[in-house]
Coordinates of C-alpha atoms in Angstrom, one line a residue:
M6 CA 181.2 -97.5 -68.4
R7 CA 179.2 -97.7 -71.6
N8 CA 177.1 -94.6 -70.4
A9 CA 180.1 -92.6 -69.3
I10 CA 181.9 -93.3 -72.4
A11 CA 178.8 -91.9 -74.5
V12 CA 178.7 -88.8 -72.4
E13 CA 182.4 -87.9 -72.2
F14 CA 183.6 -89.3 -75.3
P15 CA 180.7 -88.9 -77.8
G16 CA 183.0 -89.5 -80.9
A17 CA 184.6 -92.5 -79.5
R18 CA 183.6 -96.2 -80.1
H19 CA 183.2 -98.4 -77.2
R20 CA 183.9 -102.2 -77.7
W21 CA 185.0 -105.1 -75.6
C22 CA 188.4 -106.5 -75.2
K23 CA 189.0 -109.5 -77.3
W24 CA 191.3 -110.9 -74.8
H25 CA 188.6 -111.0 -71.9
V26 CA 186.2 -112.5 -74.5
M27 CA 188.6 -115.4 -75.3
K28 CA 189.2 -115.9 -71.7
K29 CA 185.5 -116.3 -70.9
A30 CA 185.3 -118.6 -73.9
K31 CA 188.0 -120.9 -72.4
E32 CA 186.5 -120.7 -69.0
S33 CA 182.8 -121.4 -70.3
L34 CA 183.4 -123.9 -73.2
G35 CA 185.7 -126.1 -71.3
A36 CA 186.7 -129.3 -73.0
V37 CA 185.1 -128.1 -76.2
Y38 CA 187.6 -125.2 -76.6
S39 CA 190.7 -126.7 -75.1
K40 CA 190.6 -130.5 -76.4
N41 CA 188.9 -129.9 -79.7
G42 CA 191.5 -128.6 -82.1
S43 CA 189.0 -128.1 -84.8
F44 CA 186.6 -126.0 -83.0
R45 CA 189.1 -123.8 -81.7
S46 CA 190.9 -123.2 -85.0
K47 CA 187.4 -122.5 -86.7
F48 CA 186.4 -120.2 -83.8
H49 CA 189.6 -118.2 -83.9
K50 CA 189.5 -117.8 -87.8
L51 CA 185.8 -116.5 -87.6
L52 CA 187.1 -113.8 -85.0
D53 CA 190.3 -112.9 -87.0
D54 CA 188.7 -112.7 -90.5
L55 CA 186.7 -109.5 -91.6
P56 CA 183.5 -111.1 -93.3
T57 CA 180.3 -109.1 -93.9
R58 CA 177.7 -109.1 -91.0
E59 CA 175.6 -111.7 -92.8
E60 CA 178.6 -113.9 -93.4
F61 CA 179.5 -113.9 -89.8
E62 CA 176.2 -114.7 -88.4
E63 CA 175.8 -117.5 -91.0
R64 CA 179.3 -118.9 -90.1
W65 CA 178.6 -118.6 -86.4
A66 CA 175.4 -120.5 -86.8
S67 CA 177.1 -123.1 -88.6
I68 CA 179.8 -123.6 -85.8
V69 CA 177.1 -123.5 -83.0
A70 CA 175.1 -126.3 -84.8
E71 CA 178.2 -128.5 -85.8
Y72 CA 179.3 -128.8 -82.1
G73 CA 176.1 -128.7 -80.4
L74 CA 176.4 -125.3 -78.3
E75 CA 172.8 -124.0 -78.9
N76 CA 172.2 -123.9 -75.2
N77 CA 175.7 -122.7 -74.2
H78 CA 175.4 -119.4 -71.9
F79 CA 178.5 -117.9 -73.3
M80 CA 177.7 -118.6 -76.8
V81 CA 174.2 -117.4 -76.5
R82 CA 175.3 -114.1 -74.7
A83 CA 178.2 -113.5 -77.1
F84 CA 176.0 -113.5 -80.0
E85 CA 173.4 -111.4 -78.6
H86 CA 176.2 -108.7 -77.8
R87 CA 178.1 -109.3 -81.0
Q88 CA 177.9 -105.6 -81.7
M89 CA 180.4 -105.0 -79.0
W90 CA 183.2 -107.3 -80.0
A91 CA 182.9 -108.8 -83.5
K92 CA 184.9 -107.3 -86.2
P93 CA 182.2 -107.0 -88.9
Y94 CA 180.4 -104.4 -86.7
F95 CA 183.6 -102.2 -86.4
V96 CA 184.9 -102.2 -90.0
D97 CA 184.2 -98.6 -90.6
T98 CA 186.2 -97.7 -87.3
F99 CA 189.9 -97.3 -87.5
C100 CA 191.3 -99.4 -84.6
A101 CA 195.1 -99.7 -85.7
G102 CA 194.8 -103.5 -85.4
M103 CA 194.2 -103.2 -81.6
T104 CA 191.7 -105.7 -80.3
S105 CA 192.5 -105.6 -76.6
T106 CA 192.9 -103.2 -73.7
Q107 CA 196.8 -103.7 -73.9
R108 CA 196.7 -102.2 -70.5
S109 CA 199.8 -104.2 -69.0
E110 CA 200.3 -107.1 -71.2
S111 CA 203.0 -105.8 -73.3
A112 CA 204.9 -104.1 -70.7
N113 CA 205.1 -107.1 -68.3
H114 CA 206.5 -109.1 -71.4
M115 CA 209.1 -106.6 -71.9
L116 CA 210.0 -106.2 -68.3
K117 CA 210.1 -110.0 -67.7
T118 CA 213.0 -110.3 -70.4
Y119 CA 215.1 -108.0 -68.3
I120 CA 214.1 -108.1 -64.7
P121 CA 214.2 -111.4 -62.9
R122 CA 211.5 -112.1 -60.3
A123 CA 212.0 -111.0 -56.8
A124 CA 214.7 -108.5 -57.9
P125 CA 215.8 -105.8 -55.4
M126 CA 214.9 -102.2 -56.1
H127 CA 218.4 -101.3 -57.3
L128 CA 218.5 -104.1 -59.9
F129 CA 215.1 -103.1 -61.2
V130 CA 216.2 -99.4 -61.6
S131 CA 219.4 -100.4 -63.4
Q132 CA 217.6 -103.0 -65.6
Y133 CA 214.7 -100.7 -66.5
A134 CA 217.3 -98.1 -67.7
R135 CA 219.1 -100.7 -69.7
L136 CA 215.6 -101.5 -71.3
V137 CA 214.7 -97.9 -72.1
A138 CA 218.1 -97.6 -73.9
D139 CA 217.9 -100.8 -75.9
R140 CA 214.5 -99.7 -77.1
E141 CA 215.7 -96.3 -78.1
A142 CA 218.6 -97.9 -80.0
D143 CA 216.3 -100.3 -81.8
E144 CA 214.1 -97.4 -82.8
G145 CA 216.9 -95.4 -84.2
R146 CA 218.2 -98.4 -86.0
E147 CA 214.8 -98.9 -87.6
D148 CA 214.5 -95.3 -88.6
H149 CA 217.5 -95.3 -90.7
A150 CA 217.0 -98.7 -92.3
T151 CA 213.5 -98.4 -93.9
R152 CA 210.4 -96.3 -94.6
Q153 CA 207.9 -98.4 -92.8
T154 CA 208.3 -100.2 -89.5
R155 CA 209.3 -103.8 -89.5
N156 CA 206.0 -105.3 -88.2
M157 CA 203.8 -103.4 -90.7
F158 CA 206.3 -104.2 -93.7
S159 CA 206.1 -107.8 -92.6
R160 CA 202.3 -107.6 -92.8
F161 CA 202.3 -105.7 -95.9
S162 CA 204.6 -108.5 -97.4
H163 CA 202.0 -111.2 -96.4
E164 CA 199.2 -109.3 -98.1
L165 CA 201.3 -108.9 -101.3
F166 CA 202.0 -112.3 -101.3
R167 CA 198.4 -113.6 -100.9
S168 CA 197.4 -111.2 -103.8
A169 CA 199.0 -113.8 -106.2
A170 CA 196.1 -116.0 -105.5
F171 CA 193.6 -113.7 -107.1
S172 CA 192.9 -112.5 -110.6
C173 CA 191.5 -109.0 -111.6
E174 CA 189.2 -107.8 -114.1
L175 CA 187.1 -104.8 -114.9
G176 CA 183.8 -104.6 -113.1
G177 CA 180.4 -103.2 -114.5
L178 CA 180.6 -99.7 -113.1
D179 CA 183.3 -97.2 -114.0
A180 CA 186.7 -97.5 -112.1
S181 CA 185.5 -100.6 -110.3
F182 CA 187.3 -104.0 -110.4
L183 CA 186.4 -107.5 -109.5
V184 CA 189.1 -109.6 -107.7
K185 CA 188.4 -113.2 -107.8
L186 CA 190.0 -116.1 -106.2
I187 CA 191.6 -118.4 -108.8
N188 CA 191.3 -121.8 -106.9
N189 CA 189.2 -121.8 -103.8
V190 CA 190.3 -125.3 -102.4
E191 CA 189.2 -126.9 -99.2
N192 CA 190.9 -125.6 -96.1
D193 CA 192.2 -122.4 -98.0
M194 CA 192.7 -119.4 -95.8
E195 CA 190.5 -117.4 -98.0
W196 CA 186.9 -117.3 -96.7
R197 CA 185.5 -115.3 -99.7
S198 CA 185.9 -115.9 -103.6
Q199 CA 185.1 -112.4 -104.8
F200 CA 185.7 -108.9 -103.8
T201 CA 184.9 -105.4 -105.5
V202 CA 187.5 -102.6 -105.4
R203 CA 186.4 -99.1 -106.3
A204 CA 188.9 -96.5 -107.4
A205 CA 188.7 -92.7 -107.8
E206 CA 189.1 -91.1 -111.2
D207 CA 192.8 -90.2 -110.8
M208 CA 193.6 -93.8 -109.7
T209 CA 194.9 -92.7 -106.4
T210 CA 192.4 -93.8 -103.8
F211 CA 191.0 -97.2 -103.7
T212 CA 188.3 -98.8 -101.4
C213 CA 187.6 -102.5 -101.1
D214 CA 184.7 -104.4 -99.6
C215 CA 186.9 -106.1 -97.0
K216 CA 187.4 -102.8 -95.2
L217 CA 190.7 -103.9 -94.0
F218 CA 192.4 -100.5 -94.7
D219 CA 189.5 -98.7 -93.2
H220 CA 189.9 -100.8 -89.9
V221 CA 193.6 -101.6 -89.7
G222 CA 195.2 -99.1 -91.9
V223 CA 197.0 -101.6 -94.3
P224 CA 196.4 -102.0 -97.9
C225 CA 194.6 -105.3 -98.5
R226 CA 195.5 -108.1 -100.8
H227 CA 192.7 -107.1 -103.2
V228 CA 193.8 -103.4 -103.8
L229 CA 197.3 -104.5 -104.2
K230 CA 196.3 -106.9 -107.0
V231 CA 194.5 -104.1 -108.6
L232 CA 197.7 -102.0 -108.5
V233 CA 199.7 -104.8 -109.8
H234 CA 197.0 -105.2 -112.7
L235 CA 197.3 -101.5 -113.6
G236 CA 201.0 -101.6 -113.5
V237 CA 201.3 -98.7 -110.9
P238 CA 205.0 -98.2 -110.3
E239 CA 204.5 -96.8 -106.8
I240 CA 202.0 -97.3 -104.0
P241 CA 199.8 -94.1 -103.8
S242 CA 200.4 -92.0 -100.7
S243 CA 196.7 -92.4 -99.9
L244 CA 197.4 -96.2 -99.0
V245 CA 200.3 -95.5 -96.6
L246 CA 199.2 -94.1 -93.3
K247 CA 201.9 -92.0 -91.5
R248 CA 201.4 -93.7 -88.3
W249 CA 202.9 -96.9 -89.8
T250 CA 206.0 -95.1 -91.0
I251 CA 209.2 -94.0 -89.3
H252 CA 208.0 -90.4 -89.8
A253 CA 204.9 -91.1 -87.2
K254 CA 206.4 -89.0 -84.5
D255 CA 207.2 -85.9 -86.7
G256 CA 203.9 -84.4 -86.3
T257 CA 201.1 -84.3 -83.9
S258 CA 198.0 -86.6 -83.8
T259 CA 196.1 -84.3 -81.2
D260 CA 193.6 -82.0 -82.8
G261 CA 193.0 -80.0 -79.7
V262 CA 193.1 -79.9 -76.0
T263 CA 190.1 -81.6 -74.6
G264 CA 189.5 -81.6 -70.9
G265 CA 186.9 -83.5 -68.9
N266 CA 185.7 -82.0 -65.4
R267 CA 188.9 -80.3 -65.0
A268 CA 189.8 -76.8 -66.2
G269 CA 192.5 -78.1 -68.4
P270 CA 195.1 -80.7 -68.9
D271 CA 198.3 -81.0 -66.9
L272 CA 201.8 -79.6 -67.9
A273 CA 203.1 -82.8 -69.2
A274 CA 200.2 -83.1 -71.7
L275 CA 200.5 -79.4 -72.7
H276 CA 204.4 -80.1 -73.4
S277 CA 203.8 -83.1 -75.3
I278 CA 201.2 -81.4 -77.6
L279 CA 203.2 -78.4 -78.0
Y280 CA 206.6 -80.5 -78.7
S281 CA 204.7 -82.7 -81.3
A282 CA 203.6 -79.3 -83.2
A283 CA 206.8 -77.7 -83.1
M284 CA 208.6 -81.0 -84.5
E285 CA 206.2 -80.9 -87.2
L286 CA 206.8 -77.4 -88.0
V287 CA 210.7 -77.9 -88.0
T288 CA 210.1 -81.0 -90.4
M289 CA 208.2 -78.6 -92.9
G290 CA 210.6 -75.7 -92.5
R291 CA 213.8 -77.7 -93.4
S292 CA 212.4 -78.5 -96.8
S293 CA 213.6 -75.4 -98.5
R294 CA 215.0 -72.1 -97.8
Q295 CA 211.8 -70.3 -98.4
A296 CA 210.0 -72.6 -96.0
F297 CA 212.7 -72.1 -93.4
E298 CA 212.1 -68.3 -93.7
V299 CA 208.4 -68.7 -93.2
A300 CA 208.7 -71.0 -90.4
L301 CA 211.2 -68.7 -88.5
T302 CA 208.7 -65.8 -89.0
F303 CA 205.9 -67.5 -87.4
V304 CA 208.2 -68.6 -84.5
S305 CA 209.3 -65.2 -83.9
K306 CA 205.7 -63.7 -84.1
G307 CA 204.6 -66.5 -81.6
K308 CA 207.3 -65.6 -79.3
A309 CA 206.5 -61.9 -79.3
A310 CA 202.8 -62.6 -78.7
I311 CA 203.4 -65.0 -75.6
S312 CA 205.7 -62.5 -74.2
S313 CA 203.3 -59.7 -74.2
M314 CA 200.5 -62.0 -72.4
T315 CA 200.0 -62.4 -68.9
V316 CA 201.0 -65.8 -68.0
I317 CA 199.7 -67.5 -64.7
P318 CA 202.7 -69.4 -63.1
P319 CA 202.2 -73.2 -62.7
V320 CA 202.4 -72.9 -58.8
Q321 CA 199.7 -70.2 -58.7
E322 CA 197.4 -72.4 -61.1
K323 CA 198.0 -75.2 -58.8
I324 CA 197.0 -73.4 -55.7
D325 CA 193.8 -72.2 -57.4
D326 CA 192.9 -75.7 -58.5
N327 CA 193.3 -76.7 -54.8
R328 CA 191.1 -73.9 -53.7
Q329 CA 188.5 -75.2 -56.2
D330 CA 188.8 -78.6 -54.8
Q331 CA 188.4 -77.3 -51.3
T332 CA 185.1 -75.6 -52.4
S333 CA 183.7 -78.5 -54.2
N334 CA 184.4 -80.6 -51.1
Q335 CA 182.5 -78.1 -49.0
A336 CA 179.7 -77.9 -51.4
V337 CA 179.4 -81.6 -51.4
A338 CA 179.1 -81.6 -47.6
E339 CA 176.4 -79.0 -47.7
G340 CA 174.4 -80.8 -50.4
N341 CA 174.6 -77.6 -52.9
C342 CA 176.6 -79.1 -55.8
D343 CA 176.2 -80.0 -59.4
L344 CA 176.8 -83.9 -59.8
D345 CA 177.8 -83.5 -63.3
K346 CA 181.0 -81.7 -62.2
L347 CA 182.2 -84.0 -59.4
C348 CA 185.5 -85.9 -59.7
A349 CA 186.6 -89.0 -58.2
P350 CA 188.3 -88.6 -54.7
P351 CA 192.0 -88.8 -54.6
R352 CA 193.3 -92.4 -54.0
V353 CA 195.5 -92.6 -50.8
C354 CA 198.3 -95.0 -51.3
S355 CA 198.9 -97.0 -48.1
R356 CA 202.5 -98.2 -46.9
G357 CA 203.8 -101.5 -47.8
R358 CA 203.0 -104.1 -50.5
P359 CA 199.1 -104.3 -51.3
A360 CA 197.4 -107.2 -50.2
Q361 CA 196.2 -108.1 -53.8
S362 CA 197.9 -106.9 -56.9
R363 CA 194.6 -107.4 -58.9
L364 CA 191.4 -109.1 -59.0
K365 CA 191.6 -112.6 -60.1
S366 CA 189.0 -114.8 -61.7
P367 CA 187.9 -118.0 -60.4
I368 CA 190.1 -120.0 -62.8
E369 CA 193.2 -118.2 -61.7
S370 CA 192.7 -118.1 -57.9
P371 CA 194.7 -120.4 -56.0
G372 CA 191.7 -122.4 -54.4
A373 CA 190.1 -123.0 -57.7
S374 CA 191.3 -126.5 -57.9
T375 CA 189.4 -128.2 -54.9
R376 CA 190.6 -131.6 -53.7
K377 CA 188.5 -134.4 -54.4
R378 CA 187.1 -136.4 -51.4
K379 CA 189.2 -139.5 -50.7
T380 CA 187.2 -142.8 -51.0
T381 CA 188.3 -146.4 -50.2
V382 CA 188.6 -149.3 -52.5
N383 CA 186.9 -152.4 -51.3
R384 CA 187.9 -155.5 -53.0
V385 CA 185.5 -158.6 -53.2
G386 CA 187.2 -161.4 -55.2
N387 CA 188.1 -159.9 -58.6
D388 CA 185.5 -156.9 -58.3
V389 CA 186.8 -153.5 -57.7
F390 CA 184.4 -150.8 -56.5
Q391 CA 184.4 -147.7 -54.6
G392 CA 182.7 -147.4 -51.3
A393 CA 182.3 -145.1 -48.3
A394 CA 185.2 -144.5 -45.9
T395 CA 185.8 -146.6 -42.8
D396 CA 184.9 -145.5 -39.4
D397 CA 188.6 -145.2 -38.4
E398 CA 189.0 -143.0 -41.4
A399 CA 185.9 -141.1 -40.7
D400 CA 187.3 -140.4 -37.2
I401 CA 190.7 -139.4 -38.4
R402 CA 188.9 -136.9 -40.9
L403 CA 186.8 -135.4 -37.9
G404 CA 189.9 -135.0 -35.8
K405 CA 189.0 -137.7 -33.2
R406 CA 191.9 -139.1 -31.0
K407 CA 193.1 -142.7 -31.1
C408 CA 195.7 -144.3 -29.1
H409 CA 198.4 -146.6 -30.9
L410 CA 199.1 -148.6 -28.0
C411 CA 195.6 -149.8 -26.6
G412 CA 193.6 -148.9 -29.7
E413 CA 191.0 -146.9 -27.8
K414 CA 189.7 -143.6 -28.7
G415 CA 189.9 -140.5 -26.7
H416 CA 193.6 -140.3 -25.9
Y417 CA 197.1 -140.5 -27.5
K418 CA 200.1 -142.9 -27.0
S419 CA 201.8 -140.3 -24.6
T420 CA 198.7 -140.0 -22.3
C421 CA 197.9 -143.6 -22.3
G422 CA 197.0 -144.8 -18.9
R423 CA 196.4 -141.3 -17.5
K424 CA 192.9 -139.9 -16.7
S425 CA 191.7 -138.2 -19.9
T426 CA 190.0 -134.9 -19.9
Y427 CA 189.0 -135.2 -23.6
T428 CA 185.5 -134.6 -24.4
P429 CA 184.3 -136.4 -27.7
K430 CA 182.9 -134.1 -30.3

């Protein structure tokens, strides 16, 4: 996967899913992780904070030495590949706060609140329609209530509240400020006592050492402290990302159409990109009468230009794609093909429910918890000790027959007295 991402998405940043990293930690560390609350709290705090790389390595070494995990395979391997999952190595990459793949966890959580287990298909369809309607209603209510979404406003409020624990003073350089923690008591939530905030000449753009805004897109408590110190009446627009506001869907976030091995994206992707661009034009055009006339003029010119073009119908384009696929399959069979242009074969869905919904780890499989071997307890006086199983119990475990009338082996109660054809194992 790493090699394919580097080739197909050269501008992307590949990282490991935090959920899988924590899952491996629980499986590998065992009782140290599950029963030792102090280790788990320190470990999670280290992963959630945004320290520098040197501070991360120093705190990691301190935790490993404190709990004697120098030879733990998971801790050694995780530290060797820390560039793939630790936050300090991704502070310059905007991730919008996402640390896991989020493939199906959130969808499953929403569906389980509406759809019971073993629900029939008609109930699933009706409840799913209700889920979609409720989500759209909640979104519309939030759009008319505030500028930012509720979750981001809650996080912004937390950062603003934590900024009261700092003091602000001018730094040595021009337009730089030193934000210091007033009282760094033990067990404080802060892991660092001093930060440097740099501002532009016009005091509209701010950068901080913690890199929270660059990584998540939320103004950090240190920048907010500088704004309060300067008496800024309103948060600069450079510190408010559009994706965290109610106007996030007014425009488009796609710079262009980038296809992989195919000649182009499907019709749904084209419709989504064009719809977002058109909605952004509508938002800009309704600001004034002059903007409306300019937008309408461009729309008319675009319609005239598209009408004069020779447009390939979607059906014909699909036929051409099928012919291209047949040609590719024939080239593969003959051995005359370019391996860089090969696509994965179509996946055939079999009838009925699949045998397994997904691959499960050993800790989730039904046979993970094996039964312990039963032993007998021999009592001698007041001493109790565990010993080996008796001969009768061993015969029962091996499946040997024993009669309950005569006590002999080789037949049952119902066949006692008859000629036995049983052959001992």
